[in-house]
Amino acid sequence: MGCIVSSAACCIGSAACGCISSCCPTMRSSTTTRLMYSGILLLTVLISLVIRIPGIEDKLKKVPGVCTDSTIYAGKLDCKMLGSYLFVYKVCFPVVIFFFLMSLIMIEVRSSKDIRGGLQNGFWLWKYLIVIAAIIGSCVGMPNDFAYPWMIIAYIGAFLFILIQLLLLVDFAHTWNETWLDNAENKDSSWKCGIAFFVLFDFIAVLAGNILLYVFYTKCSGNGLNITVITINLILTFIVSGMSILPKVQEHNPHSGLLQASVISLYCTYLIWSGLSADPSECNPFFGNKTTEDGDRVEVTNSNIASTCIGIAITLFVVLWSVLQTSSNDYSKKLGVGGEEGALLGCGGTYNDGGDEQVEEGKPRVYDNEEDGVAYSYSFFHFMFMIATLYLMLVLTDWWNANSSDTQTGMYSKTSLWIKIVTSWLCYLIYSWTLAAPAIFPDRDFGYN
């Protein structure tokens, strides 16, 4: 009964905890809060994916009061738009507005004792209900004319999120390598075997991936661009791998190594594949009409769904990584963008989180660790989720040009091709900076031991 009561207090009221309360293992309220907001983002992605399932329109027509052309009782939803890019725009719009308003409301919140702290850490039932109701209202009442200006705003937000996502991915690679090296030095040397395994696995995957790109994406007359892009990717892989083991680099960062380089190279190879598979040209084996061995012409319709789903998974992983990180000021230093007051990425707070030993027997298992100071910037957290939603919206719509009259899913776009190629080059550049910066500025603190 106590579990139910405490859970209800979290869901309906302003209690600084998650809806899981004493039913779950000991957790900080700052962590459970961010997980609950991540649930809103995940819910948005799931709705956007579900409405694109083939045949969903026919199923909804059988539900009374939903579709305008329902076979039983007409509703207000234009089910013909299901599966279109416009529908994804309408689903994501209220979620972006929700995180935008929360970002404004939470400016300058210093501790959970602030009256706005209760709004940040509680009322979960109402928040989810409001978001779901807003999505329904947007899908029913939002005019289609808003798509183009909304697309422009989305591109700006997505560009900012791409930079943050790359920073977090580079930090993940650094943290992974540092953690396993520390374990190898202080616990068991077998951790080094684990590092060696993943380094070998990643580089084999990178090599195999680039070979497959050469095999499948250069069988055309105008294959110069594809060959150039794939070759540049291989060259950059060799460059960052060599940089990571240079004596000068390891002198200032002893934990620098091939594991980070292999992770970054594998991610960038994925980006190249994702971009080339979205290319609307004859060099893309999954685009357009193909001739079978019998001489028949068939239209290929599903091309880039695999790379799109992988991109969504990577984005959600990055968001979860940022949620669970508790030492953002330290990793922002490693990236050369941190200051002494807090982290650029907005998760660095003013209070050092306590451990689980703060929880007394019989007390709720989710405890408020922000009474003396927030563990992360509430306002920037919501800003990051806002631009993450904009980025996912564009990924889900394959970077569609809203000026186009075709609103149905097409999966192919020159815009998507170049965004992903440039993003991969930016990722190499950011990682190279984390290697070179400590050697270039030896007097600056980058957080390395």
CSV table of C-alpha atoms in Angstrom, one decimal:
chain,number,residue,atom,x,y,z
A,1,MET,CA,0.0,0.0,0.0
A,2,GLY,CA,2.9,2.4,0.8
A,3,CYS,CA,4.3,1.8,-2.6
A,4,ILE,CA,1.0,2.6,-4.3
A,5,VAL,CA,0.5,5.8,-2.2
A,6,SER,CA,4.0,7.1,-2.8
A,7,SER,CA,3.7,6.3,-6.6
A,8,ALA,CA,0.5,8.3,-6.7
A,9,ALA,CA,2.1,11.2,-5.0
A,10,CYS,CA,4.8,11.3,-7.6
A,11,CYS,CA,2.4,10.9,-10.6
A,12,ILE,CA,-0.3,13.3,-9.6
A,13,GLY,CA,1.5,15.7,-7.2
A,14,SER,CA,4.7,17.6,-7.0
A,15,ALA,CA,6.7,15.0,-5.0
A,16,ALA,CA,10.3,15.1,-6.1
A,17,CYS,CA,10.6,11.5,-7.3
A,18,GLY,CA,9.6,9.2,-10.1
A,19,CYS,CA,6.4,7.3,-10.5
A,20,ILE,CA,8.3,4.2,-9.4
A,21,SER,CA,9.1,5.4,-5.9
A,22,SER,CA,9.8,2.7,-3.2
A,23,CYS,CA,9.0,-0.1,-5.6
A,24,CYS,CA,12.4,0.3,-7.3
A,25,PRO,CA,16.1,0.3,-6.4
A,26,THR,CA,17.6,3.4,-4.8
A,27,MET,CA,17.9,6.2,-7.3
A,28,ARG,CA,18.5,9.9,-7.3
A,29,SER,CA,15.4,12.0,-8.1
A,30,SER,CA,17.6,13.9,-10.7
A,31,THR,CA,18.1,10.6,-12.5
A,32,THR,CA,14.5,9.4,-12.4
A,33,THR,CA,13.2,12.8,-13.6
A,34,ARG,CA,15.4,12.7,-16.6
A,35,LEU,CA,14.3,9.1,-17.4
A,36,MET,CA,10.7,10.1,-17.2
A,37,TYR,CA,11.3,12.9,-19.7
A,38,SER,CA,13.1,10.5,-21.9
A,39,GLY,CA,9.9,8.4,-21.8
A,40,ILE,CA,8.1,11.3,-23.4
A,41,LEU,CA,10.7,11.4,-26.2
A,42,LEU,CA,10.4,7.7,-26.7
A,43,LEU,CA,6.6,7.9,-26.8
A,44,THR,CA,6.9,10.5,-29.5
A,45,VAL,CA,9.2,8.3,-31.6
A,46,LEU,CA,6.9,5.2,-31.1
A,47,ILE,CA,3.8,7.1,-32.2
A,48,SER,CA,5.6,8.5,-35.3
A,49,LEU,CA,6.7,4.9,-36.2
A,50,VAL,CA,3.4,3.3,-35.5
A,51,ILE,CA,1.4,5.6,-37.8
A,52,ARG,CA,3.7,4.6,-40.6
A,53,ILE,CA,2.9,0.9,-40.4
A,54,PRO,CA,1.4,-0.3,-43.7
A,55,GLY,CA,-2.3,-0.9,-43.4
A,56,ILE,CA,-2.8,1.3,-40.2
A,57,GLU,CA,-5.2,3.5,-42.2
A,58,ASP,CA,-7.6,0.6,-43.0
A,59,LYS,CA,-7.5,-0.5,-39.3
A,60,LEU,CA,-8.4,2.9,-38.0
A,61,LYS,CA,-11.3,3.3,-40.5
A,62,LYS,CA,-13.0,0.5,-38.6
A,63,VAL,CA,-12.8,2.3,-35.3
A,64,PRO,CA,-15.9,4.5,-34.8
A,65,GLY,CA,-15.3,8.3,-34.5
A,66,VAL,CA,-11.7,8.4,-35.6
A,67,CYS,CA,-11.3,8.9,-39.4
A,68,THR,CA,-13.3,11.4,-41.4
A,69,ASP,CA,-14.1,8.6,-43.9
A,70,SER,CA,-14.8,5.9,-41.2
A,71,THR,CA,-17.0,3.1,-42.3
A,72,ILE,CA,-19.0,3.2,-39.0
A,73,TYR,CA,-19.1,6.8,-37.6
A,74,ALA,CA,-17.1,9.7,-39.1
A,75,GLY,CA,-14.5,11.4,-36.9
A,76,LYS,CA,-12.2,14.3,-37.4
A,77,LEU,CA,-8.9,12.7,-38.3
A,78,ASP,CA,-7.8,12.6,-41.9
A,79,CYS,CA,-6.5,9.0,-41.9
A,80,LYS,CA,-5.3,9.4,-45.5
A,81,MET,CA,-2.4,11.5,-44.1
A,82,LEU,CA,-1.3,8.6,-41.9
A,83,GLY,CA,2.2,7.5,-42.9
A,84,SER,CA,2.9,10.8,-44.5
A,85,TYR,CA,5.7,13.2,-43.6
A,86,LEU,CA,3.1,15.9,-42.5
A,87,PHE,CA,1.7,13.5,-39.9
A,88,VAL,CA,5.1,13.1,-38.3
A,89,TYR,CA,5.5,16.9,-38.3
A,90,LYS,CA,2.1,17.2,-36.5
A,91,VAL,CA,3.0,14.5,-33.9
A,92,CYS,CA,6.3,16.2,-33.0
A,93,PHE,CA,5.1,19.8,-33.0
A,94,PRO,CA,3.4,19.7,-29.5
A,95,VAL,CA,6.3,17.8,-28.0
A,96,VAL,CA,8.7,20.4,-29.1
A,97,ILE,CA,6.5,23.2,-27.7
A,98,PHE,CA,6.2,21.3,-24.4
A,99,PHE,CA,10.0,21.1,-24.0
A,100,PHE,CA,10.4,24.7,-25.2
A,101,LEU,CA,7.9,26.0,-22.5
A,102,MET,CA,9.6,23.8,-19.8
A,103,SER,CA,12.9,25.3,-20.9
A,104,LEU,CA,11.7,28.8,-20.4
A,105,ILE,CA,9.9,28.0,-17.1
A,106,MET,CA,13.0,26.4,-15.6
A,107,ILE,CA,15.5,29.2,-16.3
A,108,GLU,CA,17.7,29.9,-13.2
A,109,VAL,CA,16.3,27.1,-11.0
A,110,ARG,CA,19.1,26.5,-8.4
A,111,SER,CA,17.6,23.8,-6.2
A,112,SER,CA,14.6,21.5,-5.9
A,113,LYS,CA,13.4,23.8,-3.1
A,114,ASP,CA,12.4,26.3,-5.8
A,115,ILE,CA,8.7,26.2,-6.4
A,116,ARG,CA,9.4,25.3,-10.0
A,117,GLY,CA,11.4,22.2,-8.7
A,118,GLY,CA,8.1,20.5,-7.9
A,119,LEU,CA,6.9,21.1,-11.5
A,120,GLN,CA,10.2,19.7,-12.9
A,121,ASN,CA,10.2,16.5,-10.7
A,122,GLY,CA,6.5,15.7,-10.3
A,123,PHE,CA,3.0,15.7,-11.9
A,124,TRP,CA,4.0,12.9,-14.3
A,125,LEU,CA,0.5,11.7,-15.0
A,126,TRP,CA,-0.6,15.2,-16.0
A,127,LYS,CA,2.5,15.8,-18.1
A,128,TYR,CA,1.9,12.6,-20.1
A,129,LEU,CA,-1.8,13.2,-20.5
A,130,ILE,CA,-1.2,16.8,-21.6
A,131,VAL,CA,1.4,15.7,-24.2
A,132,ILE,CA,-0.8,12.9,-25.6
A,133,ALA,CA,-3.8,15.3,-25.7
A,134,ALA,CA,-1.7,17.9,-27.5
A,135,ILE,CA,-0.5,15.3,-30.1
A,136,ILE,CA,-4.1,14.3,-30.8
A,137,GLY,CA,-5.2,18.0,-31.1
A,138,SER,CA,-2.3,18.8,-33.4
A,139,CYS,CA,-3.0,15.8,-35.7
A,140,VAL,CA,-6.7,16.8,-35.9
A,141,GLY,CA,-6.5,20.6,-36.1
A,142,MET,CA,-3.1,21.6,-37.3
A,143,PRO,CA,-3.2,23.1,-40.8
A,144,ASN,CA,-0.8,21.7,-43.5
A,145,ASP,CA,0.5,25.1,-44.4
A,146,PHE,CA,2.7,25.2,-41.3
A,147,ALA,CA,5.0,22.5,-42.6
A,148,TYR,CA,7.6,24.7,-44.5
A,149,PRO,CA,8.3,27.2,-41.7
A,150,TRP,CA,8.3,24.4,-39.2
A,151,MET,CA,10.9,22.6,-41.4
A,152,ILE,CA,13.2,25.6,-41.3
A,153,ILE,CA,13.0,25.8,-37.5
A,154,ALA,CA,13.6,22.0,-37.4
A,155,TYR,CA,16.8,22.3,-39.5
A,156,ILE,CA,18.3,24.9,-37.2
A,157,GLY,CA,17.5,22.9,-34.1
A,158,ALA,CA,18.7,19.7,-35.7
A,159,PHE,CA,22.0,21.2,-36.6
A,160,LEU,CA,22.6,22.2,-33.0
A,161,PHE,CA,21.6,18.7,-31.8
A,162,ILE,CA,24.0,17.1,-34.3
A,163,LEU,CA,26.9,19.0,-32.7
A,164,ILE,CA,25.8,18.0,-29.2
A,165,GLN,CA,25.3,14.4,-30.3
A,166,LEU,CA,28.8,14.2,-31.7
A,167,LEU,CA,30.2,15.7,-28.5
A,168,LEU,CA,28.4,13.1,-26.4
A,169,LEU,CA,29.5,10.2,-28.7
A,170,VAL,CA,33.1,11.3,-28.5
A,171,ASP,CA,32.8,11.5,-24.7
A,172,PHE,CA,31.2,8.1,-24.6
A,173,ALA,CA,34.2,6.6,-26.5
A,174,HIS,CA,36.7,8.4,-24.1
A,175,THR,CA,34.8,7.3,-21.0
A,176,TRP,CA,34.5,3.7,-22.1
A,177,ASN,CA,38.2,3.5,-22.7
A,178,GLU,CA,39.2,5.2,-19.5
A,179,THR,CA,36.8,3.1,-17.4
A,180,TRP,CA,38.1,-0.2,-18.8
A,181,LEU,CA,41.7,0.9,-18.5
A,182,ASP,CA,41.2,1.8,-14.8
A,183,ASN,CA,39.6,-1.5,-14.2
A,184,ALA,CA,42.5,-3.3,-15.8
A,185,GLU,CA,45.0,-1.4,-13.7
A,186,ASN,CA,43.1,-1.6,-10.4
A,187,LYS,CA,41.0,-4.8,-10.6
A,188,ASP,CA,41.8,-7.4,-13.3
A,189,SER,CA,44.0,-7.3,-16.3
A,190,SER,CA,41.4,-9.3,-18.3
A,191,TRP,CA,39.7,-5.9,-18.9
A,192,LYS,CA,42.5,-5.3,-21.5
A,193,CYS,CA,41.4,-8.4,-23.4
A,194,GLY,CA,37.9,-6.8,-23.6
A,195,ILE,CA,39.4,-3.6,-25.0
A,196,ALA,CA,41.4,-5.6,-27.5
A,197,PHE,CA,38.3,-7.6,-28.6
A,198,PHE,CA,36.2,-4.5,-29.2
A,199,VAL,CA,39.1,-2.7,-31.0
A,200,LEU,CA,39.5,-5.7,-33.3
A,201,PHE,CA,35.8,-6.1,-33.8
A,202,ASP,CA,35.2,-2.4,-34.6
A,203,PHE,CA,38.0,-2.1,-37.1
A,204,ILE,CA,37.0,-5.4,-38.8
A,205,ALA,CA,33.5,-3.9,-39.1
A,206,VAL,CA,34.8,-0.6,-40.4
A,207,LEU,CA,37.0,-2.4,-43.1
A,208,ALA,CA,34.1,-4.7,-44.1
A,209,GLY,CA,31.7,-1.8,-44.2
A,210,ASN,CA,33.8,0.2,-46.5
A,211,ILE,CA,34.5,-2.8,-48.8
A,212,LEU,CA,30.7,-3.4,-49.0
A,213,LEU,CA,30.2,0.3,-49.8
A,214,TYR,CA,32.7,0.0,-52.7
A,215,VAL,CA,31.0,-3.1,-53.9
A,216,PHE,CA,27.4,-2.0,-53.8
A,217,TYR,CA,27.5,1.8,-54.2
A,218,THR,CA,29.9,2.3,-57.1
A,219,LYS,CA,28.2,0.2,-59.8
A,220,CYS,CA,27.2,3.2,-61.9
A,221,SER,CA,28.5,5.5,-64.5
A,222,GLY,CA,28.6,8.6,-62.3
A,223,ASN,CA,30.3,6.9,-59.3
A,224,GLY,CA,33.0,9.5,-58.8
A,225,LEU,CA,31.3,11.1,-55.7
A,226,ASN,CA,30.7,7.8,-54.0
A,227,ILE,CA,34.2,6.6,-54.5
A,228,THR,CA,35.6,9.9,-53.3
A,229,VAL,CA,33.4,9.9,-50.1
A,230,ILE,CA,34.2,6.3,-49.2
A,231,THR,CA,37.9,6.8,-49.8
A,232,ILE,CA,38.0,10.0,-47.7
A,233,ASN,CA,36.3,8.0,-44.9
A,234,LEU,CA,39.0,5.3,-45.0
A,235,ILE,CA,41.7,7.9,-45.0
A,236,LEU,CA,40.2,9.7,-42.0
A,237,THR,CA,40.0,6.4,-40.2
A,238,PHE,CA,43.7,5.9,-40.6
A,239,ILE,CA,44.5,9.4,-39.6
A,240,VAL,CA,42.5,9.4,-36.3
A,241,SER,CA,43.8,5.9,-35.5
A,242,GLY,CA,47.3,7.0,-36.0
A,243,MET,CA,46.8,10.2,-33.9
A,244,SER,CA,45.3,8.3,-31.0
A,245,ILE,CA,48.6,6.4,-30.4
A,246,LEU,CA,51.1,9.2,-31.1
A,247,PRO,CA,53.5,9.6,-28.2
A,248,LYS,CA,52.9,13.3,-27.9
A,249,VAL,CA,49.1,12.7,-27.7
A,250,GLN,CA,49.5,9.9,-25.1
A,251,GLU,CA,51.9,12.1,-23.1
A,252,HIS,CA,49.1,14.5,-22.3
A,253,ASN,CA,46.3,11.9,-22.4
A,254,PRO,CA,47.5,8.5,-21.2
A,255,HIS,CA,44.1,7.0,-21.8
A,256,SER,CA,44.0,7.8,-25.5
A,257,GLY,CA,44.0,4.7,-27.6
A,258,LEU,CA,42.6,2.7,-30.5
A,259,LEU,CA,39.2,1.9,-28.8
A,260,GLN,CA,38.0,5.5,-29.1
A,261,ALA,CA,39.3,5.7,-32.7
A,262,SER,CA,37.5,2.4,-33.6
A,263,VAL,CA,34.2,3.5,-32.1
A,264,ILE,CA,34.3,6.9,-33.9
A,265,SER,CA,35.4,5.3,-37.2
A,266,LEU,CA,32.6,2.7,-37.0
A,267,TYR,CA,30.0,5.4,-36.3
A,268,CYS,CA,31.2,7.6,-39.2
A,269,THR,CA,31.2,4.6,-41.5
A,270,TYR,CA,27.6,4.0,-40.6
A,271,LEU,CA,26.9,7.7,-41.4
A,272,ILE,CA,28.4,7.3,-44.9
A,273,TRP,CA,26.4,4.2,-45.5
A,274,SER,CA,23.2,5.9,-44.3
A,275,GLY,CA,23.9,8.9,-46.6
A,276,LEU,CA,24.6,6.8,-49.7
A,277,SER,CA,21.6,4.6,-49.1
A,278,ALA,CA,19.4,7.8,-49.1
A,279,ASP,CA,20.9,9.0,-52.4
A,280,PRO,CA,18.3,9.3,-55.2
A,281,SER,CA,20.6,8.3,-58.0
A,282,GLU,CA,21.4,5.2,-60.0
A,283,CYS,CA,24.4,4.6,-57.8
A,284,ASN,CA,22.1,3.6,-55.0
A,285,PRO,CA,21.2,-0.1,-55.5
A,286,PHE,CA,18.0,0.4,-53.5
A,287,PHE,CA,16.6,3.3,-55.5
A,288,GLY,CA,14.2,3.4,-58.4
A,289,ASN,CA,13.2,0.7,-60.8
A,290,LYS,CA,15.3,-2.4,-61.2
A,291,THR,CA,15.5,-5.1,-63.9
A,292,THR,CA,15.1,-8.7,-62.8
A,293,GLU,CA,16.9,-11.6,-64.4
A,294,ASP,CA,13.7,-12.2,-66.5
A,295,GLY,CA,13.8,-8.7,-67.8
A,296,ASP,CA,10.9,-7.4,-65.7
A,297,ARG,CA,11.0,-3.9,-64.2
A,298,VAL,CA,10.1,-3.7,-60.5
A,299,GLU,CA,9.9,-0.7,-58.3
A,300,VAL,CA,12.0,-0.8,-55.1
A,301,THR,CA,10.1,1.0,-52.3
A,302,ASN,CA,11.9,0.2,-49.0
A,303,SER,CA,15.4,1.4,-49.0
A,304,ASN,CA,16.6,3.4,-46.1
A,305,ILE,CA,14.4,2.0,-43.3
A,306,ALA,CA,17.3,0.1,-41.7
A,307,SER,CA,19.6,3.1,-41.5
A,308,THR,CA,16.8,5.3,-40.3
A,309,CYS,CA,16.0,2.9,-37.4
A,310,ILE,CA,19.7,2.7,-36.5
A,311,GLY,CA,19.9,6.5,-36.5
A,312,ILE,CA,16.9,6.7,-34.2
A,313,ALA,CA,18.5,4.1,-31.9
A,314,ILE,CA,21.8,5.9,-31.8
A,315,THR,CA,20.0,9.2,-30.9
A,316,LEU,CA,18.0,7.6,-28.1
A,317,PHE,CA,21.2,6.0,-26.8
A,318,VAL,CA,22.9,9.4,-26.8
A,319,VAL,CA,20.0,11.0,-25.0
A,320,LEU,CA,20.1,8.2,-22.4
A,321,TRP,CA,23.8,8.6,-22.0
A,322,SER,CA,23.4,12.3,-21.3
A,323,VAL,CA,20.6,11.5,-18.8
A,324,LEU,CA,22.7,9.0,-16.9
A,325,GLN,CA,25.9,11.0,-16.9
A,326,THR,CA,26.7,12.7,-13.6
A,327,SER,CA,30.1,14.2,-14.3
A,328,SER,CA,29.3,16.4,-17.2
A,329,ASN,CA,31.7,19.2,-16.1
A,330,ASP,CA,34.5,16.7,-16.3
A,331,TYR,CA,33.7,15.4,-19.7
A,332,SER,CA,33.1,18.9,-21.1
A,333,LYS,CA,36.7,19.7,-20.1
A,334,LYS,CA,37.9,16.7,-22.1
A,335,LEU,CA,36.1,18.1,-25.1
A,336,GLY,CA,37.7,21.5,-24.6
A,337,VAL,CA,34.4,23.3,-24.1
A,338,GLY,CA,33.9,23.2,-20.3
A,339,GLY,CA,34.3,26.0,-17.8
A,340,GLU,CA,34.8,26.1,-14.1
A,341,GLU,CA,31.1,27.0,-13.3
A,342,GLY,CA,29.5,24.2,-15.3
A,343,ALA,CA,29.3,22.2,-18.4
A,344,LEU,CA,28.4,23.4,-21.8
A,345,LEU,CA,26.0,20.5,-22.3
A,346,GLY,CA,24.0,21.6,-19.4
A,347,CYS,CA,24.1,18.7,-17.1
A,348,GLY,CA,26.6,20.1,-14.8
A,349,GLY,CA,25.0,21.3,-11.6
A,350,THR,CA,25.9,23.2,-8.5
A,351,TYR,CA,25.8,20.2,-6.1
A,352,ASN,CA,27.8,17.0,-6.0
A,353,ASP,CA,25.2,14.2,-5.9
A,354,GLY,CA,25.3,12.1,-2.8
A,355,GLY,CA,25.5,8.3,-2.8
A,356,ASP,CA,22.9,5.8,-2.0
A,357,GLU,CA,24.0,5.8,1.6
A,358,GLN,CA,21.8,8.9,2.1
A,359,VAL,CA,18.7,6.7,2.0
A,360,GLU,CA,17.5,5.7,5.5
A,361,GLU,CA,15.7,2.5,6.2
A,362,GLY,CA,12.0,2.9,5.5
A,363,LYS,CA,12.4,6.0,3.4
A,364,PRO,CA,11.4,6.2,-0.3
A,365,ARG,CA,14.0,4.6,-2.5
A,366,VAL,CA,14.0,7.6,-4.8
A,367,TYR,CA,15.5,10.4,-2.8
A,368,ASP,CA,15.8,14.2,-3.4
A,369,ASN,CA,19.5,14.9,-4.1
A,370,GLU,CA,19.0,18.5,-5.2
A,371,GLU,CA,17.9,20.3,-2.1
A,372,ASP,CA,21.3,22.1,-1.9
A,373,GLY,CA,21.7,22.6,-5.6
A,374,VAL,CA,20.5,21.1,-8.9
A,375,ALA,CA,22.5,18.2,-10.4
A,376,TYR,CA,22.0,19.5,-14.0
A,377,SER,CA,20.7,22.6,-15.7
A,378,TYR,CA,16.9,22.1,-15.9
A,379,SER,CA,16.5,24.7,-18.6
A,380,PHE,CA,19.3,23.4,-20.9
A,381,PHE,CA,18.1,19.9,-20.3
A,382,HIS,CA,14.7,20.7,-21.8
A,383,PHE,CA,16.4,22.7,-24.6
A,384,MET,CA,18.4,19.7,-25.5
A,385,PHE,CA,15.3,17.5,-25.6
A,386,MET,CA,13.5,20.1,-27.7
A,387,ILE,CA,16.2,20.1,-30.4
A,388,ALA,CA,16.5,16.2,-30.1
A,389,THR,CA,12.8,16.0,-31.0
A,390,LEU,CA,13.4,18.3,-34.0
A,391,TYR,CA,16.3,16.2,-35.1
A,392,LEU,CA,14.3,12.9,-34.7
A,393,MET,CA,11.4,14.5,-36.6
A,394,LEU,CA,13.7,15.1,-39.6
A,395,VAL,CA,15.2,11.7,-39.3
A,396,LEU,CA,11.8,10.1,-39.3
A,397,THR,CA,10.8,12.1,-42.4
A,398,ASP,CA,14.1,11.4,-44.2
A,399,TRP,CA,15.0,15.1,-44.2
A,400,TRP,CA,11.9,15.8,-46.4
A,401,ASN,CA,11.6,19.1,-48.3
A,402,ALA,CA,8.3,20.6,-47.0
A,403,ASN,CA,8.1,22.7,-50.2
A,404,SER,CA,7.5,19.5,-52.1
A,405,SER,CA,4.0,18.5,-53.1
A,406,ASP,CA,4.8,14.9,-52.3
A,407,THR,CA,4.1,14.2,-48.6
A,408,GLN,CA,4.3,10.5,-48.7
A,409,THR,CA,7.4,8.6,-47.4
A,410,GLY,CA,10.1,8.4,-50.0
A,411,MET,CA,13.2,7.6,-48.1
A,412,TYR,CA,15.5,9.3,-50.6
A,413,SER,CA,17.0,12.8,-50.5
A,414,LYS,CA,20.1,14.6,-51.6
A,415,THR,CA,19.8,16.7,-48.4
A,416,SER,CA,19.9,13.6,-46.3
A,417,LEU,CA,22.9,12.4,-48.3
A,418,TRP,CA,25.0,15.5,-47.7
A,419,ILE,CA,23.9,16.1,-44.1
A,420,LYS,CA,25.1,12.6,-43.1
A,421,ILE,CA,28.4,12.9,-45.1
A,422,VAL,CA,29.2,16.3,-43.5
A,423,THR,CA,28.2,15.0,-40.1
A,424,SER,CA,30.7,12.1,-40.4
A,425,TRP,CA,33.5,14.6,-41.2
A,426,LEU,CA,32.5,16.8,-38.3
A,427,CYS,CA,32.7,13.8,-36.0
A,428,TYR,CA,36.2,13.0,-37.1
A,429,LEU,CA,37.1,16.7,-36.6
A,430,ILE,CA,35.7,16.8,-33.1
A,431,TYR,CA,37.5,13.6,-32.1
A,432,SER,CA,40.8,14.9,-33.6
A,433,TRP,CA,40.4,18.0,-31.6
A,434,THR,CA,40.1,16.1,-28.3
A,435,LEU,CA,43.3,14.3,-29.2
A,436,ALA,CA,45.3,17.4,-30.3
A,437,ALA,CA,44.0,20.0,-27.9
A,438,PRO,CA,45.8,18.8,-24.7
A,439,ALA,CA,49.1,18.8,-26.6
A,440,ILE,CA,48.5,22.2,-28.2
A,441,PHE,CA,47.4,23.8,-24.9
A,442,PRO,CA,49.4,22.0,-22.2
A,443,ASP,CA,48.6,24.6,-19.6
A,444,ARG,CA,44.8,24.1,-19.9
A,445,ASP,CA,42.9,21.6,-17.8
A,446,PHE,CA,41.1,19.1,-20.0
A,447,GLY,CA,40.2,16.7,-17.2
A,448,TYR,CA,42.9,14.0,-18.0
A,449,ASN,CA,45.0,12.6,-15.3
